[in-house]
Each structure stands twice: as structure tokens, then as C-alpha cells.
Coordinates of C-alpha atoms in Angstrom, one line a residue:
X1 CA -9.8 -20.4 -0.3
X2 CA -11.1 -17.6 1.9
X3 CA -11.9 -15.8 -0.4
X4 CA -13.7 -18.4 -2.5
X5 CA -15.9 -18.8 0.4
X6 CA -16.7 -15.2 0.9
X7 CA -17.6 -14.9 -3.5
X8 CA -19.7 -17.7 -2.6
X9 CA -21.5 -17.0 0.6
X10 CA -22.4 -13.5 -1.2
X11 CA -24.9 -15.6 -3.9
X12 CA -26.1 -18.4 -2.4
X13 CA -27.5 -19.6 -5.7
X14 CA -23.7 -20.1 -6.8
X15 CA -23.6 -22.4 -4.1
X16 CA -26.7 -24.4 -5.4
X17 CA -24.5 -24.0 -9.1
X18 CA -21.5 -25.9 -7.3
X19 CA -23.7 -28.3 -5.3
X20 CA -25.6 -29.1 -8.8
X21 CA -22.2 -29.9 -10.8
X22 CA -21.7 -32.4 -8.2
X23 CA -25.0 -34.0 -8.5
X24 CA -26.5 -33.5 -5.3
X25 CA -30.0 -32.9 -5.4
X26 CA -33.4 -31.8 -3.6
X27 CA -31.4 -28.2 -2.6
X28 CA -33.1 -26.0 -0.4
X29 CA -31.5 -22.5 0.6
X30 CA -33.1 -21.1 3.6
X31 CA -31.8 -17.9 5.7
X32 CA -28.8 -19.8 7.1
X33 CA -28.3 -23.0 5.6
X34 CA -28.5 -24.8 2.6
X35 CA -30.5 -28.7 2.6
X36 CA -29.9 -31.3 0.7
X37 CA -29.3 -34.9 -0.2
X38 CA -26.7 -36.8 -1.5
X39 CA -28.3 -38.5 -4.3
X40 CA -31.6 -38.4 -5.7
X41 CA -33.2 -41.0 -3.6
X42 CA -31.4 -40.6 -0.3
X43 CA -32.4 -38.2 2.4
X44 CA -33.0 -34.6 1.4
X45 CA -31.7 -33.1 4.3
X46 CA -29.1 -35.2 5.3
X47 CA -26.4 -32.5 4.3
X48 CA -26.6 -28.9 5.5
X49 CA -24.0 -26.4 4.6
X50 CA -23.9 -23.1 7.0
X51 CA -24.1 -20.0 5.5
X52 CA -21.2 -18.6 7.5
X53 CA -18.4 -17.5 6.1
X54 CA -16.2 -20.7 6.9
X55 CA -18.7 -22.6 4.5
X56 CA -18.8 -25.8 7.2
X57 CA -20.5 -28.7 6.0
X58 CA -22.1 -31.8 7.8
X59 CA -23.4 -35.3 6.0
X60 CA -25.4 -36.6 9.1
X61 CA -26.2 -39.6 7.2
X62 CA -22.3 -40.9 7.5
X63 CA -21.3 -38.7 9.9
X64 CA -18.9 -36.6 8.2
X65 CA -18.3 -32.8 9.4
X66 CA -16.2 -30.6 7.3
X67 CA -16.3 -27.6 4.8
X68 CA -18.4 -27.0 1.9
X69 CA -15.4 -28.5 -0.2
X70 CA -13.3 -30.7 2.0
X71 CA -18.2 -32.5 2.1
X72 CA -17.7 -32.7 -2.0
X73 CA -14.5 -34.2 -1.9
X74 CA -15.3 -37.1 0.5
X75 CA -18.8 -37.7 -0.7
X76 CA -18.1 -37.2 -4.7
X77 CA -14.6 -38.6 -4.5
X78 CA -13.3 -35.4 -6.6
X79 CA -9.8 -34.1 -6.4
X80 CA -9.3 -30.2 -4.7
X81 CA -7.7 -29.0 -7.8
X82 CA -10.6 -30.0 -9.7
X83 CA -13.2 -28.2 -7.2
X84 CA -11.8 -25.2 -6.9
X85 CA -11.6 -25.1 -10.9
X86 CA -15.3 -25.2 -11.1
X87 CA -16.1 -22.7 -8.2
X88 CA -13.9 -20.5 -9.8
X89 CA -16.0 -20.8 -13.0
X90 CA -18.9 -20.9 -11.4
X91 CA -17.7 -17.2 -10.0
X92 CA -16.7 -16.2 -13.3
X93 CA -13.1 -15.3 -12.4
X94 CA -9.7 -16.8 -13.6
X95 CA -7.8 -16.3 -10.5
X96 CA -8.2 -14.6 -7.7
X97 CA -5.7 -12.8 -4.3
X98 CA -7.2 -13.4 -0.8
X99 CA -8.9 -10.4 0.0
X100 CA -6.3 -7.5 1.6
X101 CA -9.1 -6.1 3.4
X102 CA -10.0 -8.8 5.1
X103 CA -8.8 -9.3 8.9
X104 CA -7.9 -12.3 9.5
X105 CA -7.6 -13.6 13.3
X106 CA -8.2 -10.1 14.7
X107 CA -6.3 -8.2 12.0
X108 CA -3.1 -10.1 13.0
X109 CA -1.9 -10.9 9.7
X110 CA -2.9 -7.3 8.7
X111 CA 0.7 -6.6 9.6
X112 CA 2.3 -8.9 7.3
X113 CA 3.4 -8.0 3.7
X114 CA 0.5 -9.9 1.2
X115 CA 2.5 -11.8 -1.6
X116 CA 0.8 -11.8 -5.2
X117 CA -0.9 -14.6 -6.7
X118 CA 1.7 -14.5 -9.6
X119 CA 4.9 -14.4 -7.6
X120 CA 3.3 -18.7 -7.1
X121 CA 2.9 -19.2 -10.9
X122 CA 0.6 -22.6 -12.0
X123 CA 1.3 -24.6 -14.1
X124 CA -0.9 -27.2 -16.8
X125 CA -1.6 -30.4 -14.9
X126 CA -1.2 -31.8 -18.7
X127 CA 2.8 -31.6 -17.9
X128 CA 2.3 -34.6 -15.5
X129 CA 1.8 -36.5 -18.2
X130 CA 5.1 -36.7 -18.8
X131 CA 5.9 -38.7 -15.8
X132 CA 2.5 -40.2 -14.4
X133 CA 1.8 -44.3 -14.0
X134 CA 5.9 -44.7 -13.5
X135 CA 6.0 -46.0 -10.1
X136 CA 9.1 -47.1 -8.7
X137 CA 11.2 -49.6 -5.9
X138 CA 13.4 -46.9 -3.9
X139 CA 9.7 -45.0 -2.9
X140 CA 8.3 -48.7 -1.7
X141 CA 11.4 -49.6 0.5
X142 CA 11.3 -46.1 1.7
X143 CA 7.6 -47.1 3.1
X144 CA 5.7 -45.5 0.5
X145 CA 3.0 -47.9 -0.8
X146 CA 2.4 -48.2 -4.4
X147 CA -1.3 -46.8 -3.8
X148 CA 0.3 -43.5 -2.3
X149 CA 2.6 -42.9 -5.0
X150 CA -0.4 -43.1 -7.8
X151 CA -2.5 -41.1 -5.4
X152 CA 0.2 -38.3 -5.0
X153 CA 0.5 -38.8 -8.6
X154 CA 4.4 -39.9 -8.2
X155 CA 6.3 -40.4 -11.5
X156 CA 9.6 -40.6 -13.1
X157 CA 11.9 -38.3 -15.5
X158 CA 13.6 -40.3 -17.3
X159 CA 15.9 -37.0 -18.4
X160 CA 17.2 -36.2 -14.8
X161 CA 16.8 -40.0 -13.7
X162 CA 14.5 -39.0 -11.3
X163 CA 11.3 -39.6 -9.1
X164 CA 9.2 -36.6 -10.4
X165 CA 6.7 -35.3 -6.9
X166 CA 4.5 -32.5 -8.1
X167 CA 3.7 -30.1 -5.3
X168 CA 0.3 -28.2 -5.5
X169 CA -0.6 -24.8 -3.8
X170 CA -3.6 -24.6 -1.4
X171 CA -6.3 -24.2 -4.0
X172 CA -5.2 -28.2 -5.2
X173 CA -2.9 -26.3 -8.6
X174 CA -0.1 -27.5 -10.1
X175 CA 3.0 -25.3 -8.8
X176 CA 6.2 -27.4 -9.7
X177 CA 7.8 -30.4 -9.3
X178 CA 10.8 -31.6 -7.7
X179 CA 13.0 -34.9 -8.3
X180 CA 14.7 -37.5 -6.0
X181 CA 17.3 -38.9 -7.4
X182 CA 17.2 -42.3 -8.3
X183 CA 21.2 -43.5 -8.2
X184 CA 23.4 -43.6 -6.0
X185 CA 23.3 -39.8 -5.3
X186 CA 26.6 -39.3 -3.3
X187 CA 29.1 -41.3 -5.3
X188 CA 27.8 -39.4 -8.3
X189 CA 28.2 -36.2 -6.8
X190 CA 24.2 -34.9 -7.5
X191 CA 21.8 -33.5 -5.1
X192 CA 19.8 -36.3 -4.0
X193 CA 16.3 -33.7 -4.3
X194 CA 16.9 -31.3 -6.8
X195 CA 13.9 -29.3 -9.0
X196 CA 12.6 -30.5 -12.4
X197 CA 9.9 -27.7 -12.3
X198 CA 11.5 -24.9 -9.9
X199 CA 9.1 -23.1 -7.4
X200 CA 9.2 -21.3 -4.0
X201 CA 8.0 -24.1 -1.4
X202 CA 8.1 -21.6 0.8
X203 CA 4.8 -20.7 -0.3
X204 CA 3.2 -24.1 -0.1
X205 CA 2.3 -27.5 2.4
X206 CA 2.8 -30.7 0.8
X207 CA -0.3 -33.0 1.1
X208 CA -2.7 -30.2 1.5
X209 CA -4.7 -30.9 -1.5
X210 CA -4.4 -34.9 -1.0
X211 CA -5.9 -34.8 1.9
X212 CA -7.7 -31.3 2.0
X213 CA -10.7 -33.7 3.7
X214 CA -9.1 -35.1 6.5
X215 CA -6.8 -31.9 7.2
X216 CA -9.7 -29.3 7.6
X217 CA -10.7 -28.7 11.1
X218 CA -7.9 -32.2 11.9
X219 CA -7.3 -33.1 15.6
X220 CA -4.1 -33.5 14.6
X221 CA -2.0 -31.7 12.2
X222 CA 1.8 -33.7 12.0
X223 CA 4.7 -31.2 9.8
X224 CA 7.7 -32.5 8.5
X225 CA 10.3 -32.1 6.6
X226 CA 10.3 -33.6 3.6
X227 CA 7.6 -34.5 1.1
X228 CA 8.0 -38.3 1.7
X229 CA 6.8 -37.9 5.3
X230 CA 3.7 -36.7 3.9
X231 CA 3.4 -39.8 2.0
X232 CA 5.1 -41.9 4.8
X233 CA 2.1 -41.2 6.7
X234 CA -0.3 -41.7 4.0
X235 CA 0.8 -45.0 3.6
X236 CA 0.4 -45.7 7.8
X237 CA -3.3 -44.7 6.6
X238 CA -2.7 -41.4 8.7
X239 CA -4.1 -38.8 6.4
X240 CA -3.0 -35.7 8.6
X241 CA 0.4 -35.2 7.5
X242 CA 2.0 -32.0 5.5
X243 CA 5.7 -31.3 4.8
X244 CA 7.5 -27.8 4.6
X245 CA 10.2 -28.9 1.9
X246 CA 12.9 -28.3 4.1
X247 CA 13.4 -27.3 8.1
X248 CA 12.6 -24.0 8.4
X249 CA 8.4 -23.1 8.2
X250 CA 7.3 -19.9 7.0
X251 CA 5.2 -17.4 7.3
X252 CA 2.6 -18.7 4.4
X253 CA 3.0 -21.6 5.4
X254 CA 1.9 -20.8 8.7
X255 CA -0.7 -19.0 7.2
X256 CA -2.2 -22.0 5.3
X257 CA -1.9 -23.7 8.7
X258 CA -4.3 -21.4 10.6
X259 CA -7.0 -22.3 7.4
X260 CA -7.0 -25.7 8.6
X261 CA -8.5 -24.5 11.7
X262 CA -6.4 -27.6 13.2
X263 CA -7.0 -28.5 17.1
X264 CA -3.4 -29.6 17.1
X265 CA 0.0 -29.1 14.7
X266 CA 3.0 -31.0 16.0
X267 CA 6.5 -30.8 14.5
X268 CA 8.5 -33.9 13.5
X269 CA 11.5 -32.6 12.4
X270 CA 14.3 -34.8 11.2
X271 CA 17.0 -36.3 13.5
X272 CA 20.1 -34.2 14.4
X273 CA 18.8 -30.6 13.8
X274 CA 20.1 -28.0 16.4
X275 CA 17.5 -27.2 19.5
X276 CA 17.9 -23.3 18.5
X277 CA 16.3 -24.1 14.8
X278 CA 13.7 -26.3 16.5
X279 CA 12.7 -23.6 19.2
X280 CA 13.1 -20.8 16.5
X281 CA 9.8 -22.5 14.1
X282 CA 8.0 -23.4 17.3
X283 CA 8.1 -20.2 18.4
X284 CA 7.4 -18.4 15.0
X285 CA 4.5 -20.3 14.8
X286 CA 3.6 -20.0 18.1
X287 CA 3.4 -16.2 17.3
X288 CA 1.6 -16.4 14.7
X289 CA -1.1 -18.6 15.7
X290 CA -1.5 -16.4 19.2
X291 CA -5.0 -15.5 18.1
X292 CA -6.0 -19.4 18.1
X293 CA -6.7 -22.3 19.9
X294 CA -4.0 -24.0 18.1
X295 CA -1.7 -25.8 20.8
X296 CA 1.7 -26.4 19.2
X297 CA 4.1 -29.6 20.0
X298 CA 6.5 -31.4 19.0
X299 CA 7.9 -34.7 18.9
X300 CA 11.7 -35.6 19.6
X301 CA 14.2 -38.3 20.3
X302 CA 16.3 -36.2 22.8
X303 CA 18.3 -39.7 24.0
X304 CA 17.9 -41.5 20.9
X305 CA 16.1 -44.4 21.8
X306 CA 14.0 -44.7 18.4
X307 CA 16.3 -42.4 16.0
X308 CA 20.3 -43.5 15.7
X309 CA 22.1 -40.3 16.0
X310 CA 23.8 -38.5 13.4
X311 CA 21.2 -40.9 11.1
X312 CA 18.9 -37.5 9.9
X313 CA 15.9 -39.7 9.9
X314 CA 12.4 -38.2 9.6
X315 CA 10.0 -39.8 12.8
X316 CA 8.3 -42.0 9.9
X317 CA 11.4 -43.1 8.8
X318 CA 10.7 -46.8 10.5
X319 CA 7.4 -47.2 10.0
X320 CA 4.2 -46.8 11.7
X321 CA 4.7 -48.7 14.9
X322 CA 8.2 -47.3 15.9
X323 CA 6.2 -43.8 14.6
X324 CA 3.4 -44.5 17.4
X325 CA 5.6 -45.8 20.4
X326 CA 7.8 -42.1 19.7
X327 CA 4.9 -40.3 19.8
X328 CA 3.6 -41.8 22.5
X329 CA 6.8 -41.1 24.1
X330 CA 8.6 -37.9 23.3
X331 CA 5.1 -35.6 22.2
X332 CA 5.9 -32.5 24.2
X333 CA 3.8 -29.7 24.0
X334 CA 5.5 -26.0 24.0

């Protein structure tokens, strides 16, 4: 994404090319912004996109503040994926690595080893097709709303008898798909989540390119565990949430983070895991994030008033009031 923004902010005219595809019109580039309006017979210069290397991006007509892509998405009701598709043929390239020379956060991440672009391979969104408009019971009772589950394009395979989520990189591409099994998964002695379409998550936050809108530049940034808190939240109509795949956060992930340009993350990890493990991520991301104004919390049930011990629930696990009175509650910031 960084280095989309930079390709772009080199040829300004690409950024005309992008805004064109989109059908926004009267497009003026002058030294250090681009004018223009939303459609043919609003306001001309209602948006205005900075010609700074972050791309940010302000509709003063419905006051929404954002990025150059985060503006399209809200205003053109396009998908991330689908962006980034067409600035990327608007560029000319296929793919692309973020740039190793650049230093990000005062050369910070300069220290840590770069992974390739192909060690995170993508995959055809036709494959979805296989399991898309196949909504199901155990997602709805979980507090996952019909509406999320089509918009996180939620499906079934039939094969595996399970409920197919696709996970997406940062750019909004297809990366692989896991499956929650839909039987009883302990009597049958099966993993209740278990790959369909294997892939490092390590490598990727759930949500992200859902909700690439409402995440850029959030207040509020929650992380949890797994991808169903995501949608948990979603369905609360809190678009801010991202999920790690698991308990431990890594380094790309914290990465991906620091993109957002978040005021706030705060943890929600799942009932019953150790106080080492939980200190250990705060305080890897703590490090990581050293160079920012990002203040890092958490929120947790040390007496178990919300969350029955030994139950493993996630913090959205009983909906959004119970959700709200524990934040309110047992936020701490570290």
C-alpha cells in the first residue's frame, strides 16, 4: 500500500486515471492537492486529496476524512481488492514488494528481515465461487448477522462440512481460506478451525480489507483472536475490529498495524490465556510501535465478572452490551 502511494504520488496524472475510473469528475491537480467533485453536478472541490506521500483524502461535503483509497471505497461503495487491482493497472505492474529502501518510522523496521511478496501467494477470487451465498445457523447464534456473513463473503464446503472464511492480505487479495467445522467437532475428533486453502496468517489481519475505510487513521483499533471477533463486531455495527488467527501477533502483522496510523489498538484476547503470553504481544508491539503515537491497551476480565472462567470466550462472545460494560470496565492501558 506504501508503495502504491509513492508509484502514485510520482505522476499525479495516474492519480486523475484512478479518480476517472471511479467517475469522479471536474479534477484539478495543483502543486499540492488534487480538486474535485463527486459527481458531475455536485461540488467541484468538495474532495481534495494531498499530495503527500500518505495520499490522505477529505469529502468536506459529508465529512469524511481518510486516504485516497479508504475516500473511493466509502463514496463509490467499491471493494479494496478491487481498487488496488485497478491502481495497479493503472501503474502498469502485476505485483509489487514495499520498497526496501524506504525507512519506515525512522528506519525502525530497517532492522527487520523483508519477506517476499511470493512467500504470501494469491489466489483467483473465482475459487469463492465454490462456497459463496451458503450462509448458515451456527455463524447467527454465534452473533454473526446474516448481512456480515455475505459481506465477509462467508460460505460453506460441503467436502470438509465446513463454514469456508476467506482471509485477504492488506492489498484486499485472496490469500486462503479456512473452515469451521460445522458438527459436533469434539465427539468427532476434528479440529474445530482447520484450513481448506492453507496460508501463513501470520502474515495477515482479518477485516482489514472489509473495513479498510473505517480502520485507516481509526480512534480505535480492537485485535482478537479469532476471525469471528472481527465479524462479531461487525455485526455490533463496530467496524474497527481485526483478528490475528490465533494468540500470538507478529511482526507483519504489527507492521500492517502501524499503516493504519490507528490513535488506539487494544487487545481482546480470549478468556483463560496466561498473563506472560498477554504481556509478551503487548510488549512486542509496544516495541515496535515506539516510533508512534500509538498507545496500546488491553481489555481483561482479571475476576471474571463478564467471562466464566476456564469458558475461552472472546470479549464479543456475549454480545454488544456485555462487550461495552467490559470495556468500560477492564480497558487498561500498558
Amino acid at each position: 500500500m506504501i508503495e502504491l502511494k509513492k508509484q502514485l504520488l510520482d505522476n499525479p496524472e495516474h492519480i486523475r486515471e484512478l479518480l476517472e475510473e471511479y467517475d469522479f469528475h471536474n479534477i484539478k491537480i495543483n502543486s499540492n492537492e488534487i480538486r474535485c467533485g463527486v459527481e458531475e453536478d455536485t461540488n467541484s472541490t468538495s474532495v481534495r486529496i494531498r499530495l503527500e506521500k500518505s495520499l490522505k483524502a477529505s469529502d468536506f461535503g459529508r465529512d469524511y476524512h481518510g486516504d485516497i483509497f479508504s475516500l473511493i471505497m466509502t463514496l463509490k461503495d467499491v471493494g479494496l481488492g478491487e481498487i488496488i487491482k485497478t491502481t495497479k493497472d493503472i501503474l502498469g505492474i502485476s505485483f509489487f514488494e514495499f520498497n526496501k529502501k524506504e525507512r519506515i518510522f525512522g528506519g525502525f523496521y530497517d532492522s527487520i528481515k523483508k519477506r517476499k511478496t511470493s512467500e504470501l501467494k494469491t489466489l483467483d477470487n473465482s475459487i469463492l465461487d465454490n462456497f459463496k451465498n451458503k450462509y448458515n445457523a451456527l455463524f447467527t447464534k454465534d452473533g454473526i448477522s446474516l448481512e456480515t456473513q455475505k459481506k465477509y463473503q462467508i460460505g460453506i464446503d460441503f467436502d470438509s462440512y465446513r463454514i469456508s472464511v476467506p482471509w485477504f492480505n492488506f492489498s484486499g487479495e485472496l490469500v486462503g481460506i479456512e473452515g469451521r467445522y460445522m458438527g459436533d467437532y469434539k465427539e468427532d475428533e476434528v479440529s474445530k478451525w482447520f484450513p481448506i486453502i492453507a496460508f501463513p496468517k501470520s502474515m495477515c489481519l482479518y477485516g482489514v480489507s472489509f473495513n479498510y475505510n473505517h480502520l485507516y487513521e481509526a480512534k480505535r483499533i480492537y485485535i482478537g483472536e479469532s476471525s469471528k471477533f472481527s465479524m462479531q463486531l461487525d455485526t455490533m455495527g463496530i467496524q474497527t475490529g481485526v483478528s490475528l488467527g490465533g494468540n500470538a501477533i507478529h511482526r507483519e502483522q504489527i507492521k500492517q498495524l502501524s499503516w493504519l496510523n490507528p490513535e488506539e489498538i487494544v487487545f481482546c484476547f480470549d478468556e483463560g490465556l496466561s498473563e506472560e503470553l498477554v504481556n509478551r504481544q503487548i510488549e512486542k508491539t509496544k516495541l515496535m510501535t515506539k516510533y508512534t503515537n500509538i498507545k496500546v491497551g488491553i481489555i481483561r476480565d482479571p475476576e471474571n465478572k463478564f467471562l466464566p472462567k476456564g469458558s475461552k470466550c472472546s470479549p464479543t462472545d456475549l454480545g454488544k452490551e456485555r462487550f461495552l460494560e467490559l470495556e468500560e470496565s477492564y480497558l487498561e492501558w500498558r
